[in-house]
XYZ file of C-alpha atoms in Angstrom:
568
model
C -0.004 -0.031 -0.047
C 1.444 3.494 -0.900
C 1.262 6.046 1.804
C -2.377 6.788 2.788
C -4.033 8.596 5.423
C -7.439 8.849 6.972
C -8.909 11.449 9.323
C -11.221 10.734 12.355
C -13.163 13.647 13.474
C -14.493 13.351 17.059
C -17.236 15.650 18.306
C -17.303 15.550 22.077
C -19.368 17.455 24.604
C -16.996 20.524 24.854
C -14.892 20.443 21.665
C -14.280 18.792 18.219
C -10.901 17.067 17.548
C -9.407 15.973 14.234
C -6.830 13.060 14.034
C -4.750 12.413 11.004
C -3.721 8.602 10.971
C -1.536 6.481 9.014
C -3.994 4.019 7.380
C -1.428 1.211 7.447
C -0.144 1.396 11.027
C -2.480 3.639 12.977
C 0.246 6.014 13.778
C -1.262 9.267 14.949
C 0.371 11.955 12.630
C -1.326 15.078 13.610
C -4.256 16.232 15.694
C -6.130 19.528 16.363
C -8.796 20.500 18.934
C -11.302 23.311 18.699
C -13.466 24.231 21.625
C -17.065 25.355 20.826
C -17.097 29.026 21.426
C -20.900 29.516 22.076
C -20.945 26.342 24.348
C -18.079 27.706 26.452
C -20.174 30.997 27.098
C -23.047 28.772 28.303
C -25.204 30.076 25.338
C -28.498 28.440 24.857
C -28.256 26.379 28.067
C -30.052 26.369 31.279
C -28.681 23.868 33.834
C -31.328 24.299 36.386
C -33.914 23.128 33.862
C -31.678 20.509 32.452
C -31.512 22.238 28.941
C -28.247 21.766 27.078
C -28.380 22.837 23.372
C -25.498 23.403 20.864
C -25.588 25.758 17.847
C -24.486 24.065 14.641
C -22.139 26.927 13.903
C -19.918 25.630 16.656
C -19.738 22.408 15.029
C -19.086 23.617 11.449
C -16.501 26.120 12.662
C -14.833 23.421 14.497
C -14.943 21.067 11.562
C -13.215 23.434 9.295
C -10.558 24.725 11.676
C -9.479 21.192 12.836
C -9.512 19.267 9.498
C -7.665 22.034 7.709
C -4.974 22.124 10.244
C -4.222 18.355 10.344
C -4.764 18.040 6.512
C -1.944 20.636 5.837
C 0.661 18.356 7.144
C 0.594 15.800 4.284
C -0.164 16.022 0.560
C -4.009 16.246 0.090
C -4.168 13.387 -2.455
C -2.741 10.963 0.284
C -5.740 11.443 2.558
C -8.309 9.220 1.101
C -11.008 8.976 3.755
C -12.611 10.509 6.768
C -15.416 9.641 9.285
C -17.337 11.550 11.930
C -18.341 10.463 15.299
C -20.429 12.463 17.749
C -22.159 12.499 21.083
C -25.745 10.839 21.032
C -28.464 11.033 21.231
C -28.023 14.518 19.988
C -30.851 15.219 17.360
C -31.667 18.385 15.530
C -34.564 19.680 13.324
C -33.782 20.061 9.501
C -35.624 21.487 6.465
C -36.078 19.542 3.231
C -32.457 20.338 2.068
C -31.176 18.799 5.379
C -30.054 22.144 6.699
C -30.357 22.579 10.458
C -33.108 25.234 11.251
C -30.789 26.983 13.551
C -28.726 28.146 10.450
C -31.853 29.904 9.085
C -32.195 33.692 10.267
C -35.619 33.134 11.734
C -34.239 30.364 14.059
C -30.722 31.598 14.587
C -31.214 32.201 18.343
C -33.846 29.557 19.149
C -32.544 26.733 21.259
C -35.271 24.462 20.219
C -33.908 24.615 16.607
C -30.412 23.590 17.707
C -28.992 20.246 18.487
C -30.323 18.815 21.713
C -27.289 17.579 23.326
C -27.033 14.004 24.868
C -27.304 15.335 28.425
C -30.446 17.554 27.875
C -32.988 16.104 30.134
C -36.042 18.403 29.304
C -37.921 15.447 28.022
C -38.428 13.556 31.268
C -42.314 13.616 30.883
C -42.014 12.557 27.213
C -39.810 9.569 28.056
C -42.303 8.502 30.823
C -45.100 8.534 28.209
C -43.072 6.547 25.781
C -42.587 4.014 28.432
C -45.967 3.664 29.456
C -47.567 3.666 26.138
C -45.226 1.290 24.651
C -46.272 -1.289 27.308
C -50.063 -0.580 27.048
C -51.062 0.489 23.486
C -51.761 -2.970 22.349
C -49.102 -3.474 19.712
C -45.419 -4.141 19.449
C -43.299 -3.013 22.467
C -40.833 -0.860 20.472
C -38.515 -0.448 23.568
C -37.702 -4.076 23.932
C -34.398 -3.959 22.067
C -33.433 -0.611 23.917
C -33.404 -2.330 27.330
C -37.211 -2.010 27.768
C -36.933 1.578 29.196
C -36.720 4.645 27.018
C -34.602 7.479 28.125
C -35.033 11.196 28.095
C -31.505 11.457 26.573
C -32.839 9.773 23.347
C -34.200 10.602 19.968
C -37.994 10.302 20.150
C -38.421 11.757 23.577
C -36.471 14.906 22.576
C -38.426 15.488 19.437
C -41.631 14.986 21.283
C -40.598 17.583 23.802
C -39.437 20.147 21.197
C -42.661 19.895 18.987
C -44.833 20.271 22.015
C -42.968 23.338 23.328
C -42.257 25.077 20.076
C -44.957 25.342 17.313
C -42.828 27.174 14.843
C -40.036 24.543 14.969
C -42.709 21.849 14.692
C -43.942 23.297 11.593
C -40.646 24.100 10.021
C -38.948 20.698 10.700
C -39.310 18.625 7.669
C -37.162 15.851 9.260
C -34.751 15.202 12.310
C -31.283 14.008 12.139
C -28.698 12.773 14.651
C -25.660 14.911 14.936
C -23.478 12.229 13.384
C -25.716 11.924 10.399
C -26.202 15.671 9.929
C -22.487 16.305 9.833
C -21.878 13.456 7.267
C -24.692 14.906 5.057
C -22.928 18.373 5.172
C -19.669 16.819 4.137
C -21.060 14.854 1.232
C -23.735 17.317 0.089
C -26.014 14.466 -0.689
C -29.810 14.266 -0.993
C -31.638 13.880 2.466
C -34.103 11.419 1.141
C -31.455 8.886 -0.045
C -28.877 9.705 2.594
C -27.427 6.746 4.473
C -28.395 7.065 8.236
C -26.261 5.620 11.027
C -27.159 2.060 12.329
C -25.500 2.883 15.558
C -27.532 5.991 16.185
C -30.961 4.630 14.998
C -30.708 1.186 16.719
C -29.589 2.417 20.140
C -31.668 5.747 20.339
C -34.516 5.765 17.743
C -36.113 2.210 18.329
C -35.004 1.122 14.930
C -34.910 -2.657 14.406
C -35.163 -4.976 11.391
C -37.850 -7.093 12.935
C -40.465 -4.451 12.608
C -39.246 -2.962 9.358
C -37.175 -0.082 10.841
C -38.658 2.760 12.863
C -41.669 2.307 15.079
C -44.973 2.213 13.206
C -46.729 5.380 12.134
C -49.664 4.367 14.425
C -47.563 4.188 17.456
C -45.840 7.416 16.740
C -49.254 9.140 16.486
C -50.282 7.391 19.543
C -47.322 8.932 21.333
C -48.007 12.551 19.933
C -50.212 13.623 17.043
C -47.702 16.194 15.909
C -45.510 13.243 14.862
C -47.998 12.345 12.108
C -46.305 12.101 8.696
C -42.917 12.376 10.193
C -41.882 8.636 9.829
C -41.766 8.548 5.991
C -39.583 11.735 6.098
C -37.036 9.975 8.242
C -35.665 6.694 7.016
C -36.158 2.973 6.605
C -32.808 1.528 6.128
C -29.708 2.110 8.129
C -26.003 1.381 7.446
C -22.889 0.433 9.646
C -20.002 2.758 10.105
C -17.721 0.989 7.799
C -19.881 1.831 4.713
C -19.427 4.601 2.278
C -21.905 7.485 2.807
C -20.410 9.442 -0.196
C -17.421 11.602 -1.144
C -16.621 15.258 -0.153
C -18.712 17.884 -1.895
C -16.890 20.335 -3.916
C -17.744 22.988 -1.259
C -16.305 21.029 1.768
C -13.373 19.668 -0.262
C -12.411 23.270 -0.788
C -13.112 24.464 2.642
C -10.900 21.612 4.092
C -8.194 21.542 1.558
C -8.937 18.018 0.557
C -9.757 16.093 -2.727
C -13.405 15.779 -3.610
C -12.661 12.081 -4.177
C -12.125 11.750 -0.409
C -14.476 9.010 0.806
C -16.691 9.842 3.700
C -17.902 6.902 5.829
C -21.268 6.518 7.513
C -21.452 8.431 10.891
C -21.270 6.805 14.332
C -21.370 7.607 18.071
C -18.264 8.521 19.934
C -18.321 5.686 22.409
C -18.967 3.005 19.740
C -15.965 4.380 17.679
C -13.866 4.523 20.801
C -14.580 0.903 21.477
C -13.364 -0.026 18.125
C -10.049 1.822 18.752
C -9.934 0.198 22.220
C -9.575 -3.121 20.364
C -12.951 -4.384 21.618
C -13.514 -8.147 20.996
C -16.336 -10.625 21.922
C -17.364 -10.099 25.585
C -15.022 -7.315 26.350
C -16.422 -4.156 27.996
C -14.861 -0.961 26.739
C -15.576 1.853 29.142
C -15.374 5.225 27.209
C -14.718 7.527 30.270
C -15.288 11.247 29.756
C -17.903 13.585 30.853
C -20.116 10.629 31.139
C -19.356 7.004 30.655
C -20.511 4.641 27.765
C -19.990 0.900 28.356
C -19.710 -0.877 24.999
C -19.976 -4.729 24.755
C -19.977 -6.811 21.566
C -21.098 -10.501 21.309
C -21.484 -13.093 18.450
C -24.878 -12.799 17.142
C -25.499 -16.577 17.237
C -24.876 -16.724 20.939
C -26.568 -13.502 22.261
C -28.803 -12.272 19.486
C -32.011 -13.800 20.797
C -31.365 -12.511 24.449
C -32.933 -9.180 25.593
C -30.929 -7.561 28.259
C -33.254 -5.314 30.328
C -32.321 -1.765 31.442
C -29.421 -1.153 29.089
C -29.128 1.357 26.168
C -29.912 -1.075 23.458
C -28.673 -3.940 21.609
C -27.977 -3.455 17.828
C -26.630 -5.803 15.046
C -23.507 -4.175 13.688
C -23.630 -0.948 15.795
C -19.906 -1.286 16.760
C -18.345 -4.119 14.671
C -20.373 -5.214 11.724
C -21.498 -8.817 12.048
C -21.619 -8.707 15.893
C -24.254 -7.539 18.336
C -23.466 -4.265 19.999
C -24.644 -3.731 23.499
C -24.514 -0.312 25.285
C -24.804 0.801 28.899
C -23.301 3.665 30.754
C -23.405 6.314 33.424
C -24.708 9.848 32.897
C -21.906 11.651 35.028
C -18.400 10.759 35.472
C -16.037 13.654 34.422
C -19.098 15.829 34.989
C -19.444 14.740 38.520
C -15.823 15.354 39.323
C -16.020 18.690 37.446
C -19.013 19.689 39.543
C -17.073 19.083 42.724
C -14.161 20.879 41.518
C -16.490 23.962 40.596
C -18.075 23.718 44.094
C -14.601 24.031 46.006
C -13.393 26.730 43.574
C -16.336 29.033 44.402
C -14.091 31.436 46.444
C -11.681 31.696 43.644
C -14.352 32.693 41.218
C -16.153 35.054 43.533
C -14.162 36.308 46.361
C -10.630 36.612 44.848
C -11.742 39.207 42.303
C -12.792 41.356 45.317
C -9.273 41.143 46.942
C -7.553 44.414 47.770
C -4.266 42.805 48.439
C -3.701 41.235 44.982
C -3.564 42.950 41.661
C -5.645 41.533 38.802
C -2.692 40.047 37.249
C -1.641 38.397 40.440
C -5.245 37.104 40.888
C -5.191 35.602 37.367
C -1.837 33.928 38.081
C -3.071 32.415 41.431
C -6.214 31.170 39.788
C -4.323 29.356 37.084
C -1.874 28.071 39.622
C -4.416 26.490 41.887
C -6.710 25.266 38.984
C -3.643 23.336 37.635
C -3.090 21.620 40.936
C -6.698 20.993 42.004
C -7.565 17.735 40.687
C -4.014 16.062 41.014
C -4.071 17.249 44.766
C -7.527 15.748 45.242
C -6.625 12.518 43.617
C -3.680 12.198 45.834
C -5.361 13.031 49.037
C -8.359 10.914 48.282
C -6.233 7.884 47.532
C -4.716 8.267 50.871
C -7.953 7.755 52.670
C -8.574 4.221 53.921
C -11.722 2.997 52.421
C -12.294 0.774 55.541
C -12.347 3.910 57.695
C -14.241 6.179 55.296
C -18.090 6.621 56.270
C -18.958 9.043 53.519
C -21.093 7.487 50.689
C -22.268 9.133 47.446
C -24.547 8.538 44.693
C -23.395 9.375 41.141
C -26.819 10.380 39.694
C -26.236 14.192 39.373
C -27.211 13.707 35.680
C -29.815 11.144 36.486
C -29.169 7.342 35.976
C -28.444 5.980 32.505
C -28.052 2.331 33.288
C -29.229 0.019 34.698
C -32.759 1.026 34.274
C -32.774 4.572 32.900
C -34.287 7.181 35.254
C -32.982 10.664 34.580
C -35.215 12.170 37.211
C -32.837 10.738 39.924
C -30.464 12.990 41.785
C -27.011 12.554 43.288
C -26.712 12.468 47.053
C -24.123 12.375 49.914
C -24.687 10.660 53.354
C -22.716 10.193 56.613
C -21.236 13.554 56.683
C -19.828 14.847 59.918
C -17.789 17.804 61.211
C -14.617 15.751 60.538
C -15.570 15.268 56.882
C -13.118 16.952 54.452
C -12.864 17.677 50.666
C -10.704 14.500 49.955
C -13.130 12.206 51.814
C -16.104 13.562 49.745
C -14.058 13.239 46.506
C -13.184 9.748 47.329
C -16.763 8.958 47.992
C -17.630 10.519 44.505
C -15.009 8.330 42.715
C -16.130 5.155 44.628
C -19.895 5.822 43.531
C -18.781 5.958 39.936
C -17.075 2.600 40.442
C -20.022 1.150 42.262
C -22.376 2.299 39.547
C -20.035 0.621 36.931
C -20.126 -2.636 38.958
C -23.860 -2.655 38.832
C -23.733 -2.460 35.096
C -21.370 -5.413 34.875
C -23.633 -7.349 37.124
C -26.616 -6.682 34.983
C -24.966 -8.086 31.895
C -23.710 -11.047 33.658
C -27.227 -11.701 35.445
C -28.585 -11.880 31.774
C -25.830 -14.535 30.758
C -23.777 -11.962 28.843
C -20.151 -12.584 30.389
C -17.685 -9.726 30.786
C -14.324 -11.414 30.014
C -12.191 -8.288 30.272
C -12.618 -4.500 30.951
C -10.834 -1.809 29.010
C -10.816 1.739 29.921
C -10.225 4.653 27.525
C -10.718 8.383 27.428
C -9.625 11.358 29.529
C -10.532 10.002 32.835
C -9.005 6.712 32.188
C -5.670 8.214 31.083
C -5.427 10.924 33.794
C -6.770 9.423 36.997
C -4.765 6.430 38.284
C -6.687 6.765 41.539
C -10.063 6.249 39.672
C -8.760 3.327 37.570
C -7.208 1.551 40.676
C -10.433 1.974 42.547
C -12.411 0.640 39.691
C -10.182 -2.470 39.568
C -10.610 -3.002 43.244
C -14.485 -2.496 43.197
C -14.853 -4.831 40.101
C -12.257 -7.281 41.476
C -10.808 -7.604 37.931
C -7.889 -6.206 36.045
C -8.521 -3.023 33.938
C -6.520 -2.291 30.802
C -6.179 1.241 29.615
C -5.952 1.927 25.949
C -2.860 3.837 24.698
C -4.500 6.421 22.415
C -5.561 9.725 23.992
C -7.921 10.238 21.178
C -9.597 6.829 20.969
C -12.962 7.928 19.361
C -11.159 9.729 16.641
C -8.943 6.774 16.076
C -11.983 4.528 15.833
C -13.621 6.842 13.289
C -10.329 6.723 11.358
C -10.547 2.967 11.360
C -14.027 3.149 10.044
C -12.884 5.547 7.480
C -9.997 3.244 6.289
C -12.386 0.366 5.859
C -14.844 2.561 3.845
C -12.004 3.690 1.703
C -10.953 0.154 0.859
C -7.758 0.127 2.622
C -8.757 -2.629 4.986
C -11.327 -5.419 4.177
C -13.113 -5.088 7.500
C -13.078 -3.413 10.929
C -11.364 -6.405 12.706
C -8.502 -6.207 10.240
C -8.360 -2.493 10.664
C -8.296 -2.904 14.462
C -5.319 -5.332 14.094
C -3.416 -3.063 11.850
C -4.235 0.368 13.437
C -4.620 -0.458 17.035
C -2.195 1.289 19.402
C -2.375 -1.397 22.157
C -2.483 -0.569 25.885
C -0.575 1.886 28.078
C -1.083 -0.085 31.375
C -3.042 -2.526 33.440
C -4.523 -1.978 36.800
C -4.785 -5.219 38.822
C -7.188 -5.384 41.844
C -5.714 -5.024 45.448
C -6.776 -8.116 47.343
C -6.485 -6.223 50.685
C -9.171 -3.640 49.515
C -11.646 -5.900 47.810
C -13.616 -6.972 51.100
C -13.842 -3.224 52.143
C -15.337 -2.233 48.801
C -17.712 -5.192 48.911
C -19.249 -3.933 52.143
C -19.486 -0.270 50.867
C -20.914 -1.432 47.652
C -23.793 -3.061 49.529
C -24.270 0.142 51.350
C -24.283 2.010 48.005
C -27.136 -0.177 46.691
C -29.183 0.304 49.859
C -28.493 4.193 49.654
C -29.639 4.005 46.112
C -32.746 2.211 46.735
C -33.761 4.766 49.431
C -33.067 7.918 47.218
C -34.979 6.208 44.242
C -38.193 5.583 46.432
C -37.920 9.010 47.814
C -37.387 10.740 44.496
C -40.611 8.903 43.090
C -42.627 9.833 46.037
C -41.896 13.515 45.762
C -44.633 15.654 44.366
C -43.856 17.179 41.117
C -41.099 14.826 40.115
C -41.519 12.927 36.917
C -39.419 9.624 36.783
C -39.084 7.935 33.452
C -40.027 4.599 35.027
C -42.928 5.911 37.197
C -45.711 5.499 34.598
C -44.537 1.909 33.830
C -45.432 0.878 37.370
C -48.914 2.214 37.006
C -49.515 0.832 33.568
């Protein structure tokens, strides 16, 4: 093979990154990162209402900036393919041409016309309705391949919420697209009606399944919400795996990116699924993509697991990760987000009181903020690691963004217990880290309770690479070794692998993994002296969680995604 390169483009919660990769070896040649400017300002978001929206201009500006930067490092004709992965479910409304409504003047400042980010939980009531009606309407239960519980983080709940809240958007929306699909359509300039939608996105979040001919029936969708009438035929029937060709770069985007219009563009995917491919996932491995949240990805042979239904997870989809294998997804709604919340909590004096100081100049204040911010997380990790879990009384629940799995319920909240006058910041930080690990153990147990064995655990992403304390605690709580993937940009590398297959440089994803995988940086082995201590605390965590969940569902005014199921 002559020198060929591919580009993986990874859209995370806060920024987009482009990775230029040698298609033969997987060597990471160049990378570029672009933070979302409007998102950084908090535009179009309201955290108290769980509203998190992103403007498509953030995404398009980042696409051009990052890809142009990495593409400039090698001859354009040697870059033969690219692929996009994004967060999900992050849907947005589009017109007949596939243009995001937020790019039209009349909707430019309307959050409902923008992309509804994965962690937007404004659709709690709609998710509860979907769950109740799916079980009682008298036809197919379209949630059964999605774990049996539909989440407010997912496609249909978000669409229902927006069309109910905003009549102008409801009338203008010809169709809706997942973020990974919309960006791929922009790059190829294709026709919306014939565009190849992502199997990964549709299967895990939109209740798409071959057994009922694609998306849920028109009858069911209208039963959910009359405003959904007529939308189904304007969406899609078929879906495609991420190793397939979506098209080639349009002339416009080839020029904007400095690439050839012959550059192959692969079908889009979700970031966690692409990351799992880069993490060299194989049958019955669990790859934990650890960032702002965590997605746990498992693949299994169709002939062994295909007929099983695993309740309470985020779906099981043929080919969503590795074509030809069943992809299963679970995860936690807050990991990096939970630790970032605590950091912001204890940094409050730096943000509010330090600017009022009469002792320090503005320049000195800024230098002090930067110095302390740079040391904060490292110091917390070190101090928390020194706390003996056998002597630590503080317990936490990791549900500050709700619970994704097992058994989605985004109405749940985080909690702390056993605080005393002697409790300090490192003890609370340790409790938060432990709670993340206990939540992970509950997910592993759910798979194994349903006869899906987890034979190895692989961590990747920012948290896995940066926090040895977190990874050691996870190994101890799970009582099994944890491998950490070498690549710092695993989702982008996985997208590059998909691009290499789509461009014909490798025959299939498994071959691309073997050729382009970067291996593992280290392995954390469980500490036998800690396992018993964590076992006892895990049982306390389960009891604490049960109490909080029961209390949440009994509180007036709370809408739990599962509440209506119990009354069905």
